[in-house]
Short mmCIF file of C-alpha atoms in Angstrom, two decimals:
data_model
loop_
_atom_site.label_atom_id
_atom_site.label_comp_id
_atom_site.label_asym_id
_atom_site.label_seq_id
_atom_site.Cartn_x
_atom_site.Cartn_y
_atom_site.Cartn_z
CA UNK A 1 -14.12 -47.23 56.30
CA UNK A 2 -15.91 -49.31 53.60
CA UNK A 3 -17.71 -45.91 52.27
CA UNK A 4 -14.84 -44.04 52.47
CA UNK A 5 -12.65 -46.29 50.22
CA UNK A 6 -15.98 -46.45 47.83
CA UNK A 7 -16.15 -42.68 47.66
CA UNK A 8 -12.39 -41.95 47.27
CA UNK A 9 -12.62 -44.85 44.21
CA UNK A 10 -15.68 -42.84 42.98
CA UNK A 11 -13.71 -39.69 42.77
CA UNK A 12 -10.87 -41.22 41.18
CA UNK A 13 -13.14 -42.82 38.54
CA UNK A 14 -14.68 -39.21 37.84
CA UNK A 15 -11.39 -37.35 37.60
CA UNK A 16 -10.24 -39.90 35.23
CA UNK A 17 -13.59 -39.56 33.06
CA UNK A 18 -12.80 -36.25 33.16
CA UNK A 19 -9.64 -36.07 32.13
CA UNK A 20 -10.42 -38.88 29.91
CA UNK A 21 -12.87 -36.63 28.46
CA UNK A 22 -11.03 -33.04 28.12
CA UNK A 23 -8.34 -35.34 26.30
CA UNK A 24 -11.14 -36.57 23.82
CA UNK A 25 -12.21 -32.83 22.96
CA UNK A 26 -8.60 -31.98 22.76
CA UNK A 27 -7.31 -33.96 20.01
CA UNK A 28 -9.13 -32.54 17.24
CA UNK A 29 -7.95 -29.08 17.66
CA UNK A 30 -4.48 -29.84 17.54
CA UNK A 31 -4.79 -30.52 13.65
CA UNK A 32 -6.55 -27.25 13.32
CA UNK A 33 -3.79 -25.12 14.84
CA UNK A 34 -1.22 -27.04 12.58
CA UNK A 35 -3.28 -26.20 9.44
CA UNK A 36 -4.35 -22.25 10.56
CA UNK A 37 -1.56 -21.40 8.17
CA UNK A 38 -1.24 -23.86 5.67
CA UNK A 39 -2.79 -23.88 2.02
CA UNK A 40 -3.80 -26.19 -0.75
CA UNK A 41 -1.04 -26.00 -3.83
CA UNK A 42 -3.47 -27.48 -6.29
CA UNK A 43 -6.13 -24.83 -5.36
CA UNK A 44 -4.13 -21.97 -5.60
CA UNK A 45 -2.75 -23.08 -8.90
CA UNK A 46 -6.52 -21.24 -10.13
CA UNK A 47 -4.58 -18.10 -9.67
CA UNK A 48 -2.27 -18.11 -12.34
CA UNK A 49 -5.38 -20.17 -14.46
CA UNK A 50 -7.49 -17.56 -13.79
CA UNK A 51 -5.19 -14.76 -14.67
CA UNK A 52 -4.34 -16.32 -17.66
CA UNK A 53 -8.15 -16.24 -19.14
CA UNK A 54 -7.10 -12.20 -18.32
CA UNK A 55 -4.57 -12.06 -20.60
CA UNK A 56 -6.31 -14.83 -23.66
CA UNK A 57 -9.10 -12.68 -23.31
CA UNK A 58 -7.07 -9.05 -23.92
CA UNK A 59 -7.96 -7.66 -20.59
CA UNK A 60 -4.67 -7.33 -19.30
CA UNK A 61 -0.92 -8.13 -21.05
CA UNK A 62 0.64 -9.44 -18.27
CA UNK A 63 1.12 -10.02 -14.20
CA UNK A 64 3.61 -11.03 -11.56
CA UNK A 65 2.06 -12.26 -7.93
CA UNK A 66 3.65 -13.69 -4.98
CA UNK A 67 2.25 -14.81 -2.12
CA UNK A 68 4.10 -15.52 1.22
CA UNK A 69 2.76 -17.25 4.14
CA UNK A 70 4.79 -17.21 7.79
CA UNK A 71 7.32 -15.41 5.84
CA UNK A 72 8.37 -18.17 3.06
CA UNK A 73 7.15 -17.89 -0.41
CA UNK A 74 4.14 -20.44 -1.02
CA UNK A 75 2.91 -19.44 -4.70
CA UNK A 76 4.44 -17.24 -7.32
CA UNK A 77 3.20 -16.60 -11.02
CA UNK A 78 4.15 -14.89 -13.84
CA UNK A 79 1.32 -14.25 -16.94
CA UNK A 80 1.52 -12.81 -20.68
CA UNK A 81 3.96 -10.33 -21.55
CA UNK A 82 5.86 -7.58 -20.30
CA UNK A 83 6.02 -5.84 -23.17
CA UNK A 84 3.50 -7.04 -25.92
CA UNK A 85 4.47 -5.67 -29.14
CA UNK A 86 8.29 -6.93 -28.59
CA UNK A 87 7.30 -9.96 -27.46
CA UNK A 88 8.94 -9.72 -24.37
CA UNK A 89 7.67 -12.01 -21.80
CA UNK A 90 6.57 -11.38 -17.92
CA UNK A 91 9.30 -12.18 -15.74
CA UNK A 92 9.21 -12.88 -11.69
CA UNK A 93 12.14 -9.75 -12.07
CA UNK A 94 9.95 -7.38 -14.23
CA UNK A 95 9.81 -3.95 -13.07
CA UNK A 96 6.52 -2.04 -12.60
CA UNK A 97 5.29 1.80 -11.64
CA UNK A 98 4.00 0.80 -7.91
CA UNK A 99 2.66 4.51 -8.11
CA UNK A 100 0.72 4.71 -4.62
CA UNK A 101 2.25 1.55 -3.38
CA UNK A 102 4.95 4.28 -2.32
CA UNK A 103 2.75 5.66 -0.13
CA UNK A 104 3.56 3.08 2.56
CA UNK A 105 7.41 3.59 1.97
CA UNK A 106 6.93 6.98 2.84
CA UNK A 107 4.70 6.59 5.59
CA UNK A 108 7.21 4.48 7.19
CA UNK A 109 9.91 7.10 6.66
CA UNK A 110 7.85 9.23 8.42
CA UNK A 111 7.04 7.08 11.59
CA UNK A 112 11.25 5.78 11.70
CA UNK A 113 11.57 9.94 12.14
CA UNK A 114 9.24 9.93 14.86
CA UNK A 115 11.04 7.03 16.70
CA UNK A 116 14.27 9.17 16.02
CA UNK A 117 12.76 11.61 18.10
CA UNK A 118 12.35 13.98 14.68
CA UNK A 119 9.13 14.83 14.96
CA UNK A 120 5.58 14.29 16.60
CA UNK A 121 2.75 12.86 14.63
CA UNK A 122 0.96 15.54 16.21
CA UNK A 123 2.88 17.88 14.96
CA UNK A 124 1.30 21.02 12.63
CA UNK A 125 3.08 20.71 9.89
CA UNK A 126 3.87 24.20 9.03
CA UNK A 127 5.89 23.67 12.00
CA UNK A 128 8.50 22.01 9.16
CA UNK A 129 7.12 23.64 6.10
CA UNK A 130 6.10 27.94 7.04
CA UNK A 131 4.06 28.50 4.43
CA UNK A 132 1.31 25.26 5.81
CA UNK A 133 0.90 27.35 8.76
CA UNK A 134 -1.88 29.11 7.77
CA UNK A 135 -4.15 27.58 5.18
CA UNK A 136 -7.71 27.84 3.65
CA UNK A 137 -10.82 25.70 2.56
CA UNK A 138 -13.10 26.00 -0.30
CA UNK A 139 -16.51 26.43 0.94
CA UNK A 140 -19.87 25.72 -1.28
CA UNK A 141 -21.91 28.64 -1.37
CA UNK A 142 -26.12 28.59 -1.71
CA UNK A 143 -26.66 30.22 -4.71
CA UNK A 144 -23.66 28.40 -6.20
CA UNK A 145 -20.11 29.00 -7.05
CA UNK A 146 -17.67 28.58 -3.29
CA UNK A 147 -15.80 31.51 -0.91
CA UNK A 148 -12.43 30.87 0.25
CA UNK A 149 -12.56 30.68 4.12
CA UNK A 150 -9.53 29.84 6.75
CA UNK A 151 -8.94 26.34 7.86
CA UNK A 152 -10.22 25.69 11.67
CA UNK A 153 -7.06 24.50 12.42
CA UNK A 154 -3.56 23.64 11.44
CA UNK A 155 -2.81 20.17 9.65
CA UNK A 156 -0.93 17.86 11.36
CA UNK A 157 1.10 14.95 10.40
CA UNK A 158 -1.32 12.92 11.28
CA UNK A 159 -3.84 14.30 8.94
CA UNK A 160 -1.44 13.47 6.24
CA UNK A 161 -0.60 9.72 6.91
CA UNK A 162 -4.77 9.08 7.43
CA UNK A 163 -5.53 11.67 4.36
CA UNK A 164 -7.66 13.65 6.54
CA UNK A 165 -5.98 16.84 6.31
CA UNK A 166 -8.77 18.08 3.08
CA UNK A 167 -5.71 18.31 0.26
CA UNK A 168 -6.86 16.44 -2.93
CA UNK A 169 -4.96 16.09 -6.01
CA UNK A 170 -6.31 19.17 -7.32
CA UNK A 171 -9.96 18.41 -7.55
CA UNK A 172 -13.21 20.04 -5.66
CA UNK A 173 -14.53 23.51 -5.87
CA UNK A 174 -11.52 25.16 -6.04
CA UNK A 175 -10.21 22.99 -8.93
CA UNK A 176 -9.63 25.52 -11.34
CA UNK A 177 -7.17 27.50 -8.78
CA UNK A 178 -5.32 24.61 -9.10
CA UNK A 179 -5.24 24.38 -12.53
CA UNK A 180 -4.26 27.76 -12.93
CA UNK A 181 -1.59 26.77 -10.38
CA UNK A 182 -0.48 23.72 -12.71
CA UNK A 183 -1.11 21.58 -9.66
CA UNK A 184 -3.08 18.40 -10.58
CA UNK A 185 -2.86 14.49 -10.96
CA UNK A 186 -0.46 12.62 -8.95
CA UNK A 187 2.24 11.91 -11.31
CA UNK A 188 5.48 13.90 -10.81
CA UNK A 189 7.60 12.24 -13.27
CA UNK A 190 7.91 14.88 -15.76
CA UNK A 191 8.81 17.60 -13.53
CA UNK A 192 11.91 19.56 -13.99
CA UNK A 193 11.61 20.47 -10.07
CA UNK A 194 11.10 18.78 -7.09
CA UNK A 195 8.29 18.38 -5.35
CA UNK A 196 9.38 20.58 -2.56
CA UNK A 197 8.40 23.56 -4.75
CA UNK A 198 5.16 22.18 -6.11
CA UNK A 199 4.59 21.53 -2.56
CA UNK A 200 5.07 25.20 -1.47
CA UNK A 201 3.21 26.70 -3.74
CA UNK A 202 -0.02 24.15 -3.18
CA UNK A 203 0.07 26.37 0.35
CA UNK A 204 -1.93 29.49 -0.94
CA UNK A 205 -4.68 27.27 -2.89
CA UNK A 206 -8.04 26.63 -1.30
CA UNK A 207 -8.20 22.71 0.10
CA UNK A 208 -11.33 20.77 -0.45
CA UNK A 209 -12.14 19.63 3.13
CA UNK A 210 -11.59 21.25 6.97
CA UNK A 211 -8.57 19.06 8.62
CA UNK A 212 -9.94 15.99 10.15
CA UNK A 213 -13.63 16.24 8.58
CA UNK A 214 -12.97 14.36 5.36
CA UNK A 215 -11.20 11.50 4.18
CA UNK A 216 -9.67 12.58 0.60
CA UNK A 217 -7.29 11.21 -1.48
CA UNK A 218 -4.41 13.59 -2.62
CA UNK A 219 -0.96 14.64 -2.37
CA UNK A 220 -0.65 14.35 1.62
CA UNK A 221 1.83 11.88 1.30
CA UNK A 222 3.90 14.09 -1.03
CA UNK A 223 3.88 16.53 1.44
CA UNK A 224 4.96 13.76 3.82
CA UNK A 225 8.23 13.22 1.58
CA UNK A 226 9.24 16.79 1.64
CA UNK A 227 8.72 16.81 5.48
CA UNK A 228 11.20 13.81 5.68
CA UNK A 229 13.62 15.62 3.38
CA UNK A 230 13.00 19.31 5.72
CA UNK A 231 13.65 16.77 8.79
CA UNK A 232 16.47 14.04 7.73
CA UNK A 233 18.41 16.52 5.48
CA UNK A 234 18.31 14.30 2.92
CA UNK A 235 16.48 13.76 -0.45
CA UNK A 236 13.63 11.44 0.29
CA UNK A 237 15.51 8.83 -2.34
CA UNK A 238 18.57 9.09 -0.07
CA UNK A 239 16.88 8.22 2.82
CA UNK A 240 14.92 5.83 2.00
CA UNK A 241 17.46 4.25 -0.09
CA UNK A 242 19.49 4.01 3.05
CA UNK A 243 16.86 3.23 5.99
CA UNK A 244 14.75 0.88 4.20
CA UNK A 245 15.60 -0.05 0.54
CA UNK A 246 19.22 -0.99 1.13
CA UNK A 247 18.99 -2.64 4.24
CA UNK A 248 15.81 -4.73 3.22
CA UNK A 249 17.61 -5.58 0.03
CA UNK A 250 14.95 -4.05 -2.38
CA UNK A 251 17.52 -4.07 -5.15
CA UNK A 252 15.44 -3.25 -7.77
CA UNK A 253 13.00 -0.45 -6.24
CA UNK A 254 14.03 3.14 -7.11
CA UNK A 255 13.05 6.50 -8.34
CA UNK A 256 13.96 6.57 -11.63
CA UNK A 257 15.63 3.36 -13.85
CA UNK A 258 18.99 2.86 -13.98
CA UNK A 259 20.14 2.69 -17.76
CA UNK A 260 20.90 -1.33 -17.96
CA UNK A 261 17.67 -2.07 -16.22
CA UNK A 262 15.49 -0.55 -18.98
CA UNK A 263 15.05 -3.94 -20.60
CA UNK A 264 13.00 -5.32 -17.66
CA UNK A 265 10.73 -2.32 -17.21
CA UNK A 266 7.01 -3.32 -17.61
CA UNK A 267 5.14 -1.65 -20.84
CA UNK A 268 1.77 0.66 -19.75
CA UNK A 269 -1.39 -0.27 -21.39
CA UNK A 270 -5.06 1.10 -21.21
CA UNK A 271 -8.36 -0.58 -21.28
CA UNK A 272 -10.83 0.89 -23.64
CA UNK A 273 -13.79 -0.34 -26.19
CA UNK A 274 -11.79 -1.61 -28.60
CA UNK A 275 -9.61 -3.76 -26.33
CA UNK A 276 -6.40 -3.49 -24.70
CA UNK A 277 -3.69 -0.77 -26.05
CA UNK A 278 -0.36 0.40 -25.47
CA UNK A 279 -0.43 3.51 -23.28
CA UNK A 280 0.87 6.93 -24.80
CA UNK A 281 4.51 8.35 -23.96
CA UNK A 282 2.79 10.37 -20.48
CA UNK A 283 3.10 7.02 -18.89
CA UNK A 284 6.11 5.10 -20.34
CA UNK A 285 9.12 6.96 -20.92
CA UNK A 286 9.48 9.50 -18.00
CA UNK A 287 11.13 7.15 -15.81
CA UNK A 288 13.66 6.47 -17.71
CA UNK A 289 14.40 9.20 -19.86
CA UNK A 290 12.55 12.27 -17.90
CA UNK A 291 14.64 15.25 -15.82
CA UNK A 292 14.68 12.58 -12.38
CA UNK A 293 14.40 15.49 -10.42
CA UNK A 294 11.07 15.11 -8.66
CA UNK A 295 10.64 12.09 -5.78
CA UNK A 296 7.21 11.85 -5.09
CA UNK A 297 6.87 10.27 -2.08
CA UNK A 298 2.95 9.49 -2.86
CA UNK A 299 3.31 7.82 -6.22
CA UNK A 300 7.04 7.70 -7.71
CA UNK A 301 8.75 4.39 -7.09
CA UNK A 302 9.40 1.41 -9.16
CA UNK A 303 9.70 -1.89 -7.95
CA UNK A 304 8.89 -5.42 -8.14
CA UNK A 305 7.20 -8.20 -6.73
CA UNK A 306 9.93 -9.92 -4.70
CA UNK A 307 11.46 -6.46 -3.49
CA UNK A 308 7.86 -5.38 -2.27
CA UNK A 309 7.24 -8.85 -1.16
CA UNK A 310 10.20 -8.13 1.55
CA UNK A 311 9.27 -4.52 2.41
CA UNK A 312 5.56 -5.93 3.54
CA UNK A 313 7.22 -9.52 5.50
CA UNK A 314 8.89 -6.94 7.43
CA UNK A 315 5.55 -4.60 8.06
CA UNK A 316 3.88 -8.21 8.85
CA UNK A 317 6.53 -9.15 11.27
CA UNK A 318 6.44 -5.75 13.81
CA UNK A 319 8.94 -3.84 12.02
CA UNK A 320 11.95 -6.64 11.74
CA UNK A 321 13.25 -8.75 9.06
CA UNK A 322 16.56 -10.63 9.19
CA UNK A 323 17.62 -9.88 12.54
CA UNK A 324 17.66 -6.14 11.49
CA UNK A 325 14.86 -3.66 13.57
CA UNK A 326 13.56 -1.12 10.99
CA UNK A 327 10.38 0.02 13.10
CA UNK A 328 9.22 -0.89 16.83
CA UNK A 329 6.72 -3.57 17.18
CA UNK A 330 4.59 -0.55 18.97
CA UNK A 331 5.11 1.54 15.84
CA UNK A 332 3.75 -0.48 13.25
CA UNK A 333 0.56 -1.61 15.40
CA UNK A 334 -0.37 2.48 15.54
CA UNK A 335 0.12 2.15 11.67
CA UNK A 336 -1.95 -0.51 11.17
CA UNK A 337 -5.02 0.63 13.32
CA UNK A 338 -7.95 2.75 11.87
CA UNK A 339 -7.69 6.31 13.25
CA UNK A 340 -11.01 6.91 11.17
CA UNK A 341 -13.89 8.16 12.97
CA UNK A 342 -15.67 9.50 9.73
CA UNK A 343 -17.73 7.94 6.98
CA UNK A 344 -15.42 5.95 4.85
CA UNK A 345 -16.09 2.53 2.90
CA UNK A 346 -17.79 0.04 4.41
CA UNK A 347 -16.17 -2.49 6.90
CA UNK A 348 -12.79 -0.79 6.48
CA UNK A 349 -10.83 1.89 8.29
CA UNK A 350 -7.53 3.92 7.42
CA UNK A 351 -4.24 3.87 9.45
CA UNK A 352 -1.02 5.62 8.78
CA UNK A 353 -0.52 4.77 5.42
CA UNK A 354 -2.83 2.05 4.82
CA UNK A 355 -6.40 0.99 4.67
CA UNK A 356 -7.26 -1.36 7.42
CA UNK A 357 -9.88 -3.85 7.04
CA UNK A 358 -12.39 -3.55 10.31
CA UNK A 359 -15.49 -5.85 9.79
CA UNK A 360 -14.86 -8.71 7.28
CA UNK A 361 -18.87 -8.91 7.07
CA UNK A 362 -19.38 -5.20 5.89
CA UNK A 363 -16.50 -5.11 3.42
CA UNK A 364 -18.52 -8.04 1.64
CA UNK A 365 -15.15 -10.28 0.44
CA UNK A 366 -12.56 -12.54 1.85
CA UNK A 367 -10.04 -11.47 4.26
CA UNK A 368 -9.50 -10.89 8.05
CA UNK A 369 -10.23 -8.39 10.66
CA UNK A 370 -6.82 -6.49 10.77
CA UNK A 371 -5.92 -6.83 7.20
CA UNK A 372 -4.20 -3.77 5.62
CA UNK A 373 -3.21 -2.60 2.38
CA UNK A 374 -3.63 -0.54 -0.71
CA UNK A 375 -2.84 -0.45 -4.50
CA UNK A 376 -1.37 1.88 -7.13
CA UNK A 377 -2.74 4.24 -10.25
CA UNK A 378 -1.72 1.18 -12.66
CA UNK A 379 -3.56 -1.20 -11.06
CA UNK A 380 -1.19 -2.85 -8.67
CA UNK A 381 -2.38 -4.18 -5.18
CA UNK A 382 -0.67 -5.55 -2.08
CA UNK A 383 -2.54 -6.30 1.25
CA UNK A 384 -0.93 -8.37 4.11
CA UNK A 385 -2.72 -10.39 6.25
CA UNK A 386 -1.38 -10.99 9.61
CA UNK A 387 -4.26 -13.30 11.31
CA UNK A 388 -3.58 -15.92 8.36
CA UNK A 389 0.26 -14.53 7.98
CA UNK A 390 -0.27 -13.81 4.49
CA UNK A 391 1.65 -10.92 2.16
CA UNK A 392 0.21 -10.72 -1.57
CA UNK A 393 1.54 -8.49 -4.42
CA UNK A 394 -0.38 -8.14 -7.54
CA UNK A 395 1.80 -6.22 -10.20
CA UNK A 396 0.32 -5.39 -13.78
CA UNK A 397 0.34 -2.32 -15.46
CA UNK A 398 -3.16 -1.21 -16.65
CA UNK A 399 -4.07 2.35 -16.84
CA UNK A 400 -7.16 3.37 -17.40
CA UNK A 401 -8.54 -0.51 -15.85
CA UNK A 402 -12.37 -0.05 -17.30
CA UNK A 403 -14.60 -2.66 -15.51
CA UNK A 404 -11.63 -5.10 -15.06
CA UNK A 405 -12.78 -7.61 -11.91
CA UNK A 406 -9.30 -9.09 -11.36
CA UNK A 407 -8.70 -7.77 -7.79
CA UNK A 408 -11.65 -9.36 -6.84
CA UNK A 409 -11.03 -13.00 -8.28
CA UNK A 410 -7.65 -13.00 -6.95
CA UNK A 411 -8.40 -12.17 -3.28
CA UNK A 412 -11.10 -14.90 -4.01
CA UNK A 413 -8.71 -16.96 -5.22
CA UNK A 414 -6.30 -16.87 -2.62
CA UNK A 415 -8.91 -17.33 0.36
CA UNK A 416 -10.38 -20.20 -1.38
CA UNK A 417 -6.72 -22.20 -1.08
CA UNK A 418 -6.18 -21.62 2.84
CA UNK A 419 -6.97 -24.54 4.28
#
């Protein structure tokens, strides 16, 4: 009886050790999971320091950034000048060229089709546009020069959103076809058409890669816009206007500048030997005072920080924002996957719309595994973060950049004030 009161005691004693003991190695991970998602102000007051050294120093005129974390704003700063020469000031309400930040706009346009039962990603698209059903590929050949041979197979929507589908912006062996064609550069601006018709005529040129061999960078997402338009029935500024710009409250992103909004539009400038200079006319005036015919759906918007700011909070949280369901939770995890399974850089991937950051190792900079983002032609750059819950939105305007390091300082900035 004796030893079996001793051994019961025994066990008792253990389990409490134990317990005693899982309680000891418990309590300092609580603090961690408080602080995941928390940040040092002081820190990540080197942002705006840094950014001002940018502007002392001539490298850039201004900037806007704004930084969320778990959906509330944590750090915002404004830098230099919105429009030098007039001595304008950068404002948190300036308005920039996001150029191929409107690449993800579009890209969601397409995927809020697909949950409308509109289309398949699979889809070829000459299903929606005839004259992409039959299309050709610019070959090298030995002894130089290229032949024109048919593409192995249609391009899908798919190709577009993951810029697989071989169409560049003009460039490759058959370049000069599409020069002769007046079919280069991304901007769209100037156009006294839309871009349906530039889009139907880039049919008959010779593409640069076979469909799913390549990754290149071109007008697939413009082609994306005029599907949405073939498919909704609407100009792509009417729809998105009214599934996502509207609703989201983006009150200042649009097409083209509404008359009493010119004051707050963002001047261009260009890096070049002699310093910083104010851009020429090709990139200034056009949104404002050009035909506003064209939408490209690859590089036309304007916005600004705060309005993009929402737009990515609402990609970060699964498609919802505000009680209001814009995408499915389902939806925006296929967009923010890598569907790569070529050579592209290293440590990242590409999803529908986005690049997607795979290995934080390989890509050789801060961030997380699961990352996505992208930038535009005048230097802007968003990227959202959803293991740290982080949205950031650079906006300058800086076109050419030169050897401007900026994007790297402030995404090693910004990692060096999580705490």
């Amino acid at each position: 009886m004796k030893s079996a009161l001793q051994s019961a005691a025994r066990a008792v004693l253990v389990a409490s050790i134990l317990a005693g003991a899982a309680t000891a190695q418990a309590l300092p991970q609580a603090p961690q999971a408080v602080a995941a998602h928390a940040i040092s102000p002081g820190r990540m007051d080197r942002v705006g320091q840094v950014l001002q050294t940018y502007v002392d120093q001539g490298r850039i005129a201004g900037a806007v950034v704004q930084i969320q974390q778990d959906g509330r704003e944590v750090y915002s700063v404004t830098v230099g000048w919105r429009d030098k020469e007039g001595k304008s000031p950068m404002a948190k309400d300036t308005i920039f060229r996001i150029a191929s930040q409107s690449k993800a706009l579009t890209s969601v346009a397409i995927m809020m089709l697909s949950e409308d039962g509109k289309l398949l990603l699979s889809d070829p698209i000459g299903k929606y546009l005839p004259e992409w059903s039959k299309t050709t590929v610019a070959v090298a050949n030995p002894d130089g020069g290229y032949s024109v041979v048919p593409a192995k197979r249609p391009i899908t929507i798919r190709d577009l959103l993951t810029h697989t589908s071989g169409i560049s912006y003009g460039y490759g062996l058959g370049e000069q076809a599409w020069k002769d064609a007046g079919i280069t550069g991304w901007y769209f601006a100037d156009r006294n058409e839309p871009v349906s018709a530039v889009v139907a005529r880039m049919a008959a040129l010779p593409m640069a890669a076979q469909p799913g061999e390549a990754f290149v960078y071109g007008y697939s997402t413009d082609i994306l816009g005029v599907i949405v338009e073939k498919v909704s029935g609407k100009t792509l500024d009417a729809f998105l206007t009214e599934r996502l710009i509207q609703p989201l409250g983006m009150k200042d992103t649009s097409f083209y500048l509404p008359r009493d909004k010119a004051g707050r539009l963002a001047a261009v400038y260009a890096a070049g030997e002699g310093g910083l200079r104010r851009a020429d006319s090709s990139g200034q005036g056009h949104y404002l005072d050009g035909p506003r015919i064209a939408f490209s759906g690859g590089a036309g918007l304007l916005s600004t920080a705060p309005d993009y700011s929402r737009f990515l909070e609402m990609l970060r949280r699964g498609g919802e924002l505000d009680g209001r369901r814009y995408l499915s939770r389902k939806s925006v995890e296929l967009m923010t996957s890598n569907h790569l399974n070529i050579p592209y850089d290293p440590g990242k991937g590409f999803g529908l719309g986005f690049s997607i950051r795979t290995d934080v190792g390989k890509a050789g900079e801060p961030g997380s595994q699961g990352e996505f983002g992208w930038g535009g032609a005048y230097h802007s750059s968003y990227w959202v973060d959803p293991a740290e819950g982080l949205t950031v939105v650079y906006m300058t305007q800086l076109m050419p950049a030169g050897d401007i390091d900026d994007h790297g300082k402030l995404r090693t900035l910004i990692y060096q004030a999580l705490e």
